[in-house]
Amino acid sequence: MAKHPPARTGREAALRALCRVERDSAFLNLALPPFLHALEQPERALAQELATGVLRRLNTLDWSLALFLKRPLEGLTSWIRNLLRLGAYQIIYLERIPDHAAVDETVRLAHRYGHRGVAGLVNAVLRRLAAAGEKLPWPDPERQPLEYLVLQRSHPRWLMERWSRRFGAAEASALGEANNIPPPLSLRPNSLRIAPAALIEKLSAAGIAAAESPRLPGIVLAQAQGAVSTLPGYREGLFSVQGESSALVAPLLQPQPGEQIVDLCSAPGGKSTHLAELMGNRGIVTAVDLHPHRLRLVERAAERLGLTAINTVALDGRDIGAAGLLPPHKILVDAPCSGLGVIRRLPELKWRRSSADLESMPRLQLALLRAAAELLRPGGLLLYSVCTTEPEETVAVADAFAAADPRFTARPFERFLPPGLQGAVTAPGRLFLYPHRHRLDGFFIALWHKS
């Protein structure tokens, strides 16, 4: 990527972040913040909205642009592609921005990131798109229901086809649309340092709207833009950023002071630190991860939160039996997965995943569970969680594990759930969350007791 001075506008910051996401397969939540530092808050918010919106609606934007291009979009440079996408997103999805402003501002940006011909191309294509207005040739929902869903809900064809077979077209549409609704920033107060009400008061005093989650008491939802590290209380370790569904996991193990607990796939540390807080920072949480550089994220999080009960071990979780650990009371296997339950937070994922991932991931997930099963002491608890909605990674893995190891029986946990989520229990000791049903990230949790 060519070097440029700091971004002058939100549109420019969005453009540069999108090119980095495309070039480096980076995630937007890491790619965008470096381009926001020189911007005022309104421009930061615009950059976030534009960049995230483009990634959410990527296939629909590309389809609409292809209608007015004389050559394939893939043959253009990353800069031109993303300039066109930014303009198209404003024209199609942002009613508050007049079409002429969307075109003019994108053309102005094109002059900075291309020659005169680039600006002319951007101008011509976006003006034709704006003139078409609501007359774009969308697929007919009756004759082409799948193609209609793919473009209207902006999801890959293979995914909408899979959900349509599983749920029916109407519910597949609802799930796709739920994935396009940005979730609020979810904060988990550090229970050793601050209460939820006090954190809400601290954020409100800084002009940040915040309230306790109606679905998960104790979690604070905030309306904030920009880097989380700039929020009041972050550097003092008063909270962690953690989605509501993810924050459900650690409490279901009912961690107690003095226990030994293993988090087998711990980085970046959200659940490890939650376990340590729930234990009152008394006991041992062994945070295991394959990658040492990711374990450093766990260590930095523990230091910021004032947690001394966390030890880190760099190891493939499948080899945990060779680590020389004493058999722990409880083990959490928050396994690597496709991540298809958190598309609303990471829209890039839906364009990077394929059905092949759903064939390879379960083998790793099952191997991790079996390794944890051998290490766990008799009478201990084993919890499996994944941020996905797909059967291959959820019920199929849980069924295969339980069928192969009679030492493990399901441990019901309904009484530990908020009343509004008890209906998400699909079987004893199993919870299935969906964005369109529960207004939460898609998650699966299963809990067993080792006899």
Coordinates of C-alpha atoms in Angstrom, one line a residue:
M1 CA 0.0 0.0 0.0
A2 CA 1.3 3.4 -0.9
K3 CA 2.3 5.7 1.9
H4 CA 0.0 8.7 2.5
P5 CA -0.3 11.5 5.1
P6 CA -2.8 10.9 7.9
A7 CA -6.4 10.4 6.8
R8 CA -8.1 13.8 6.5
T9 CA -11.7 12.5 6.5
G10 CA -13.7 9.5 7.6
R11 CA -14.1 8.4 4.0
E12 CA -10.4 8.4 3.5
A13 CA -9.8 6.4 6.7
A14 CA -12.4 3.9 5.6
L15 CA -10.8 3.5 2.2
R16 CA -7.4 2.9 3.6
A17 CA -8.7 0.4 6.1
L18 CA -10.7 -1.5 3.5
C19 CA -7.6 -1.8 1.3
R20 CA -5.6 -3.2 4.2
V21 CA -8.4 -5.7 5.0
E22 CA -8.4 -6.8 1.4
R23 CA -4.6 -6.9 0.9
D24 CA -3.6 -8.5 4.3
S25 CA -6.7 -10.5 5.2
A26 CA -6.8 -8.3 8.3
F27 CA -9.8 -7.7 10.5
L28 CA -11.4 -4.3 10.3
N29 CA -11.4 -3.9 14.1
L30 CA -7.6 -4.0 14.0
A31 CA -7.1 -2.3 10.6
L32 CA -9.2 0.8 11.1
P33 CA -8.1 2.4 14.4
P34 CA -4.6 3.4 13.2
F35 CA -6.3 5.7 10.6
L36 CA -8.6 7.4 13.1
H37 CA -6.1 9.2 15.3
A38 CA -6.1 12.6 13.4
L39 CA -9.9 12.7 13.0
E40 CA -12.6 14.3 15.1
Q41 CA -15.4 12.1 16.6
P42 CA -18.0 12.6 13.8
E43 CA -15.5 11.7 11.1
R44 CA -14.4 8.7 13.2
A45 CA -18.0 7.5 13.4
L46 CA -18.4 8.0 9.7
A47 CA -15.3 5.9 9.0
Q48 CA -16.5 3.1 11.1
E49 CA -20.0 3.1 9.6
L50 CA -18.7 3.2 6.0
A51 CA -16.0 0.6 6.4
T52 CA -18.2 -1.8 8.3
G53 CA -21.1 -1.2 5.9
V54 CA -19.0 -2.0 2.9
L55 CA -17.8 -5.3 4.4
R56 CA -21.4 -6.2 5.4
R57 CA -22.8 -5.5 1.9
L58 CA -19.8 -6.5 -0.1
N59 CA -21.4 -8.9 -2.6
T60 CA -24.4 -6.7 -3.1
L61 CA -22.2 -3.7 -3.8
D62 CA -20.0 -5.6 -6.2
W63 CA -23.2 -6.8 -8.1
S64 CA -24.6 -3.3 -8.4
L65 CA -21.3 -1.9 -9.6
A66 CA -20.8 -4.6 -12.2
L67 CA -24.0 -3.4 -13.8
F68 CA -22.3 -0.2 -14.9
L69 CA -18.7 -1.3 -15.4
K70 CA -17.3 -2.3 -18.8
R71 CA -14.6 -4.6 -17.2
P72 CA -14.7 -7.0 -14.2
L73 CA -14.3 -5.3 -10.8
E74 CA -11.7 -7.9 -10.0
G75 CA -9.4 -6.5 -12.7
L76 CA -9.3 -3.1 -11.0
T77 CA -6.8 -2.1 -8.3
S78 CA -7.8 -2.5 -4.7
W79 CA -7.9 1.3 -4.4
I80 CA -10.4 1.7 -7.2
R81 CA -12.5 -1.2 -6.1
N82 CA -12.9 0.1 -2.7
L83 CA -13.5 3.7 -3.8
L84 CA -16.4 2.4 -5.9
R85 CA -17.7 0.3 -3.0
L86 CA -17.6 3.3 -0.6
G87 CA -19.6 5.4 -3.1
A88 CA -22.0 2.6 -3.9
Y89 CA -22.7 1.9 -0.2
Q90 CA -23.6 5.6 0.5
I91 CA -25.9 5.7 -2.6
I92 CA -27.7 2.4 -1.9
Y93 CA -27.8 2.2 1.9
L94 CA -27.3 5.7 3.5
E95 CA -30.3 7.8 2.9
R96 CA -29.1 10.7 5.0
I97 CA -26.2 11.3 2.5
P98 CA -27.5 12.8 -0.7
D99 CA -26.4 11.0 -3.9
H100 CA -24.6 14.0 -5.3
A101 CA -22.6 14.3 -2.1
A102 CA -21.7 10.6 -2.1
V103 CA -20.5 10.9 -5.7
D104 CA -18.6 14.2 -5.3
E105 CA -16.8 13.2 -2.1
T106 CA -15.8 9.8 -3.6
V107 CA -14.5 11.5 -6.8
R108 CA -12.5 14.0 -4.7
L109 CA -10.9 11.0 -2.9
A110 CA -10.2 9.3 -6.2
H111 CA -8.1 12.3 -7.3
R112 CA -5.9 11.7 -4.3
Y113 CA -5.5 7.9 -4.9
G114 CA -5.4 7.7 -8.6
H115 CA -4.9 9.6 -11.9
R116 CA -7.5 11.6 -13.7
G117 CA -8.8 8.6 -15.5
V118 CA -9.6 6.9 -12.1
A119 CA -11.6 9.9 -11.0
G120 CA -13.5 9.9 -14.3
L121 CA -14.3 6.2 -14.0
V122 CA -15.5 6.6 -10.4
N123 CA -17.6 9.6 -11.4
A124 CA -19.2 7.9 -14.3
V125 CA -20.1 4.6 -12.6
L126 CA -21.4 6.2 -9.4
R127 CA -23.6 8.7 -11.4
R128 CA -25.1 5.9 -13.4
L129 CA -25.8 3.9 -10.2
A130 CA -27.4 6.9 -8.5
A131 CA -29.5 7.6 -11.6
A132 CA -30.8 4.0 -11.5
G133 CA -32.1 4.5 -8.0
E134 CA -34.7 1.9 -7.1
K135 CA -34.8 0.5 -10.6
L136 CA -31.8 -1.9 -10.1
P137 CA -32.7 -5.3 -11.5
W138 CA -32.9 -7.3 -8.3
P139 CA -33.7 -11.0 -8.7
D140 CA -37.4 -11.8 -8.5
P141 CA -38.2 -13.2 -5.0
E142 CA -40.8 -15.6 -6.3
R143 CA -38.8 -17.0 -9.3
Q144 CA -35.3 -16.6 -7.9
P145 CA -35.7 -16.8 -4.1
L146 CA -32.2 -17.9 -3.3
E147 CA -30.5 -15.3 -5.5
Y148 CA -32.9 -12.7 -4.0
L149 CA -31.8 -13.6 -0.5
V150 CA -28.1 -13.6 -1.4
L151 CA -28.3 -10.0 -2.6
Q152 CA -30.9 -8.6 -0.3
R153 CA -29.3 -10.0 2.8
S154 CA -25.7 -9.7 1.5
H155 CA -24.4 -13.2 2.3
P156 CA -22.5 -15.8 0.3
R157 CA -24.7 -18.1 -1.8
W158 CA -23.5 -21.3 -0.1
L159 CA -24.4 -19.9 3.4
M160 CA -27.9 -18.7 2.4
E161 CA -28.5 -22.0 0.6
R162 CA -27.5 -23.9 3.7
W163 CA -29.7 -21.8 6.0
S164 CA -32.7 -22.0 3.7
R165 CA -32.5 -25.8 3.7
R166 CA -32.1 -25.9 7.5
F167 CA -34.6 -23.2 8.6
G168 CA -36.7 -22.3 5.6
A169 CA -36.4 -19.2 3.5
A170 CA -38.2 -16.8 5.9
E171 CA -36.0 -17.7 8.9
A172 CA -32.8 -17.7 6.7
S173 CA -33.7 -14.2 5.7
A174 CA -34.2 -13.2 9.3
L175 CA -30.8 -14.6 10.3
G176 CA -29.1 -12.9 7.4
E177 CA -30.7 -9.6 8.3
A178 CA -29.8 -10.0 12.0
N179 CA -26.2 -10.4 11.0
N180 CA -26.3 -7.0 9.3
I181 CA -27.4 -5.1 12.4
P182 CA -24.4 -3.8 14.3
P183 CA -24.3 -4.9 18.0
P184 CA -23.6 -2.4 20.8
L185 CA -20.2 -2.4 22.5
S186 CA -20.5 -4.9 25.2
L187 CA -18.4 -4.4 28.4
R188 CA -17.9 -6.9 31.3
P189 CA -17.1 -4.9 34.5
N190 CA -14.1 -6.3 36.4
S191 CA -16.0 -7.5 39.5
L192 CA -12.9 -7.1 41.6
R193 CA -12.8 -3.4 41.0
I194 CA -16.2 -2.0 40.0
A195 CA -19.9 -2.7 39.9
P196 CA -21.9 -2.4 36.7
A197 CA -23.9 0.6 38.0
A198 CA -20.6 2.5 38.9
L199 CA -19.2 1.7 35.4
I200 CA -22.3 3.0 33.8
E201 CA -22.1 6.2 35.9
K202 CA -18.4 6.7 34.9
L203 CA -19.1 6.3 31.2
S204 CA -22.2 8.5 31.4
A205 CA -20.1 11.2 33.1
A206 CA -17.8 11.1 30.0
G207 CA -20.8 11.6 27.7
I208 CA -21.0 7.9 26.6
A209 CA -24.5 6.4 26.7
A210 CA -24.4 3.2 28.6
A211 CA -26.9 0.8 30.2
E212 CA -27.1 -2.7 31.7
S213 CA -27.9 -5.4 29.2
P214 CA -31.6 -6.5 29.3
R215 CA -30.5 -10.0 28.3
L216 CA -27.5 -10.6 30.6
P217 CA -27.5 -8.7 33.9
G218 CA -24.1 -7.4 34.9
I219 CA -23.0 -6.7 31.3
V220 CA -22.8 -3.0 30.3
L221 CA -23.8 -2.0 26.7
A222 CA -22.2 1.3 25.5
Q223 CA -22.7 3.5 22.5
A224 CA -19.1 4.4 21.8
Q225 CA -16.9 4.8 18.7
G226 CA -13.2 4.6 18.2
A227 CA -10.5 2.7 20.1
V228 CA -11.7 1.0 23.3
S229 CA -8.5 1.8 25.0
T230 CA -9.6 5.5 25.0
L231 CA -12.7 4.8 27.1
P232 CA -12.7 5.9 30.7
G233 CA -11.7 3.1 33.0
Y234 CA -10.0 0.9 30.4
R235 CA -6.4 1.6 31.4
E236 CA -7.3 1.2 35.1
G237 CA -8.6 -2.3 34.4
L238 CA -12.2 -1.6 35.2
F239 CA -13.7 -3.6 32.4
S240 CA -13.0 -6.0 29.5
V241 CA -14.7 -6.0 26.1
Q242 CA -16.7 -9.2 25.8
G243 CA -19.8 -10.0 23.8
E244 CA -22.9 -11.0 25.8
S245 CA -22.9 -14.6 24.5
S246 CA -19.3 -15.0 25.3
A247 CA -19.8 -13.6 28.8
L248 CA -22.3 -16.5 29.5
V249 CA -19.6 -19.1 29.2
A250 CA -17.4 -18.8 32.3
P251 CA -20.2 -18.5 34.9
L252 CA -21.7 -21.9 33.7
L253 CA -18.6 -23.6 35.1
Q254 CA -19.4 -22.1 38.5
P255 CA -15.7 -21.3 39.3
Q256 CA -14.9 -21.3 43.0
P257 CA -12.0 -19.7 44.9
G258 CA -9.0 -22.0 45.2
E259 CA -9.9 -24.2 42.2
Q260 CA -7.6 -25.2 39.4
I261 CA -9.2 -24.5 36.0
V262 CA -7.7 -24.9 32.5
D263 CA -8.8 -22.7 29.6
L264 CA -7.5 -24.9 26.7
C265 CA -7.8 -22.3 23.9
S266 CA -7.5 -19.1 25.9
A267 CA -6.2 -16.3 23.7
P268 CA -7.0 -13.4 23.6
G269 CA -8.0 -14.0 27.2
G270 CA -11.6 -12.9 27.7
K271 CA -12.8 -16.1 29.3
S272 CA -9.6 -16.7 31.2
T273 CA -9.8 -13.3 32.9
H274 CA -13.5 -13.8 33.5
L275 CA -12.8 -17.1 35.3
A276 CA -10.1 -15.5 37.4
E277 CA -12.5 -12.7 38.4
L278 CA -15.3 -15.1 39.3
M279 CA -12.8 -17.0 41.5
G280 CA -11.9 -13.8 43.4
N281 CA -8.4 -14.1 41.9
R282 CA -7.8 -17.1 44.2
G283 CA -6.8 -20.3 42.7
I284 CA -5.1 -21.1 39.3
V285 CA -6.4 -20.5 35.8
T286 CA -4.0 -22.2 33.4
A287 CA -4.4 -20.4 30.0
V288 CA -3.2 -22.6 27.2
D289 CA -2.7 -21.5 23.6
L290 CA -0.7 -22.7 20.6
H291 CA 0.8 -19.3 19.7
P292 CA 3.1 -17.5 22.2
H293 CA 2.4 -14.1 20.7
R294 CA -1.4 -14.6 21.4
L295 CA -0.6 -15.7 24.9
R296 CA 1.0 -12.3 25.4
L297 CA -2.4 -10.8 24.9
V298 CA -3.7 -12.9 27.8
E299 CA -0.8 -11.8 30.0
R300 CA -1.3 -8.2 29.1
A301 CA -5.1 -8.4 29.8
A302 CA -4.4 -10.1 33.2
E303 CA -1.9 -7.4 34.1
R304 CA -4.3 -4.6 33.2
L305 CA -7.1 -6.2 35.2
G306 CA -4.9 -6.9 38.2
L307 CA -5.3 -10.7 38.0
T308 CA -2.5 -12.8 39.4
A309 CA -4.2 -16.2 39.3
I310 CA -3.6 -16.7 35.6
N311 CA -0.6 -18.8 34.4
T312 CA 0.1 -19.2 30.6
V313 CA 1.3 -22.3 28.8
A314 CA 2.2 -22.2 25.1
L315 CA 1.1 -25.6 23.8
D316 CA -1.2 -27.3 21.3
G317 CA -4.3 -28.1 23.4
R318 CA -4.4 -31.5 21.9
D319 CA -1.1 -32.3 23.7
I320 CA -2.2 -30.9 27.1
G321 CA -1.6 -34.3 28.7
A322 CA 2.2 -33.8 28.2
A323 CA 2.2 -30.4 30.0
G324 CA 2.7 -32.0 33.5
L325 CA -0.4 -30.3 34.9
L326 CA -2.2 -31.6 37.9
P327 CA -5.7 -32.8 36.9
P328 CA -7.9 -29.7 37.2
H329 CA -11.3 -29.3 38.7
K330 CA -12.7 -27.8 35.5
I331 CA -11.7 -27.4 31.9
L332 CA -13.1 -24.9 29.3
V333 CA -12.7 -25.8 25.7
D334 CA -13.6 -22.6 23.8
A335 CA -12.6 -24.2 20.6
P336 CA -11.4 -22.7 17.3
C337 CA -14.4 -22.6 14.9
S338 CA -15.7 -21.0 11.7
G339 CA -17.0 -18.0 13.7
L340 CA -20.2 -17.9 11.7
G341 CA -22.1 -16.9 14.9
V342 CA -20.3 -13.5 15.1
I343 CA -20.7 -12.2 11.6
R344 CA -22.5 -9.1 12.9
R345 CA -19.3 -8.2 14.7
L346 CA -16.8 -9.5 12.1
P347 CA -18.5 -9.2 8.7
E348 CA -15.3 -10.2 6.9
L349 CA -15.8 -13.8 8.2
K350 CA -18.7 -14.5 5.9
W351 CA -16.6 -13.8 2.8
R352 CA -13.6 -15.8 4.1
R353 CA -15.3 -19.0 5.1
S354 CA -16.5 -21.9 3.0
S355 CA -18.3 -25.2 3.4
A356 CA -14.8 -26.8 3.6
D357 CA -14.2 -25.2 6.9
L358 CA -17.2 -27.1 8.3
E359 CA -15.6 -30.3 7.3
S360 CA -12.1 -29.6 8.9
M361 CA -13.0 -27.8 12.0
P362 CA -14.9 -30.6 13.8
R363 CA -11.9 -32.9 13.8
L364 CA -9.9 -30.3 15.7
Q365 CA -12.8 -29.5 18.1
L366 CA -13.3 -33.2 18.9
A367 CA -9.6 -33.8 19.4
L368 CA -9.4 -30.9 21.9
L369 CA -12.4 -32.3 23.8
R370 CA -10.8 -35.7 24.0
A371 CA -7.5 -34.3 25.3
A372 CA -9.4 -32.3 27.9
A373 CA -11.4 -35.4 29.0
E374 CA -8.2 -37.3 29.8
L375 CA -6.7 -34.5 31.8
L376 CA -9.8 -33.6 33.9
R377 CA -10.0 -35.1 37.4
P378 CA -13.0 -37.5 38.2
G379 CA -16.0 -35.4 39.4
G380 CA -14.8 -32.4 37.3
L381 CA -16.7 -30.3 34.8
L382 CA -15.9 -30.0 31.1
L383 CA -17.5 -27.1 29.1
Y384 CA -17.4 -26.8 25.3
S385 CA -18.2 -23.5 23.6
V386 CA -18.0 -22.3 20.0
C387 CA -19.2 -19.0 18.4
T388 CA -20.9 -20.7 15.5
T389 CA -24.4 -21.7 14.5
E390 CA -23.6 -24.7 12.3
P391 CA -24.5 -28.2 13.3
E392 CA -21.2 -29.8 12.3
E393 CA -19.3 -27.8 14.8
T394 CA -21.9 -27.9 17.6
V395 CA -24.4 -30.7 18.2
A396 CA -22.5 -33.1 15.9
V397 CA -19.2 -32.6 17.9
A398 CA -21.0 -32.8 21.3
D399 CA -22.9 -36.0 20.2
A400 CA -19.8 -37.7 19.0
F401 CA -17.8 -36.8 22.2
A402 CA -20.6 -38.0 24.5
A403 CA -21.2 -41.2 22.6
A404 CA -17.5 -42.2 22.7
D405 CA -16.9 -41.5 26.3
P406 CA -19.4 -42.9 28.8
R407 CA -17.6 -41.3 31.7
F408 CA -19.2 -38.0 30.8
T409 CA -22.9 -37.1 31.4
A410 CA -24.7 -33.9 30.6
R411 CA -24.8 -31.3 33.4
P412 CA -28.0 -29.2 33.3
F413 CA -27.3 -25.5 33.9
E414 CA -30.7 -23.8 33.3
R415 CA -30.8 -22.4 36.8
F416 CA -27.6 -20.4 36.1
L417 CA -29.1 -18.7 33.1
P418 CA -31.0 -15.4 33.0
P419 CA -34.8 -16.1 32.6
G420 CA -34.9 -14.8 29.1
L421 CA -32.4 -17.3 27.9
Q422 CA -33.7 -20.5 29.5
G423 CA -35.7 -21.2 26.4
A424 CA -32.4 -21.4 24.4
V425 CA -31.6 -24.7 26.1
T426 CA -32.1 -27.4 23.5
A427 CA -31.3 -30.4 25.7
P428 CA -30.0 -30.9 29.2
G429 CA -26.6 -29.2 29.5
R430 CA -26.8 -27.6 26.0
L431 CA -27.5 -24.0 24.9
F432 CA -27.9 -22.8 21.3
L433 CA -28.1 -19.0 20.6
Y434 CA -29.0 -17.4 17.3
P435 CA -28.7 -13.7 16.4
H436 CA -32.2 -13.5 14.9
R437 CA -33.9 -15.4 17.8
H438 CA -32.1 -14.0 20.8
R439 CA -30.5 -10.7 19.6
L440 CA -27.1 -12.2 20.6
D441 CA -24.1 -13.6 18.9
G442 CA -24.6 -17.2 17.6
F443 CA -23.1 -19.5 20.2
F444 CA -23.3 -23.2 21.3
I445 CA -22.4 -24.4 24.8
A446 CA -22.4 -27.9 26.2
L447 CA -21.5 -28.9 29.8
W448 CA -20.6 -32.4 31.1
H449 CA -19.7 -34.0 34.4
K450 CA -17.0 -36.6 34.6
S451 CA -18.1 -39.5 36.8

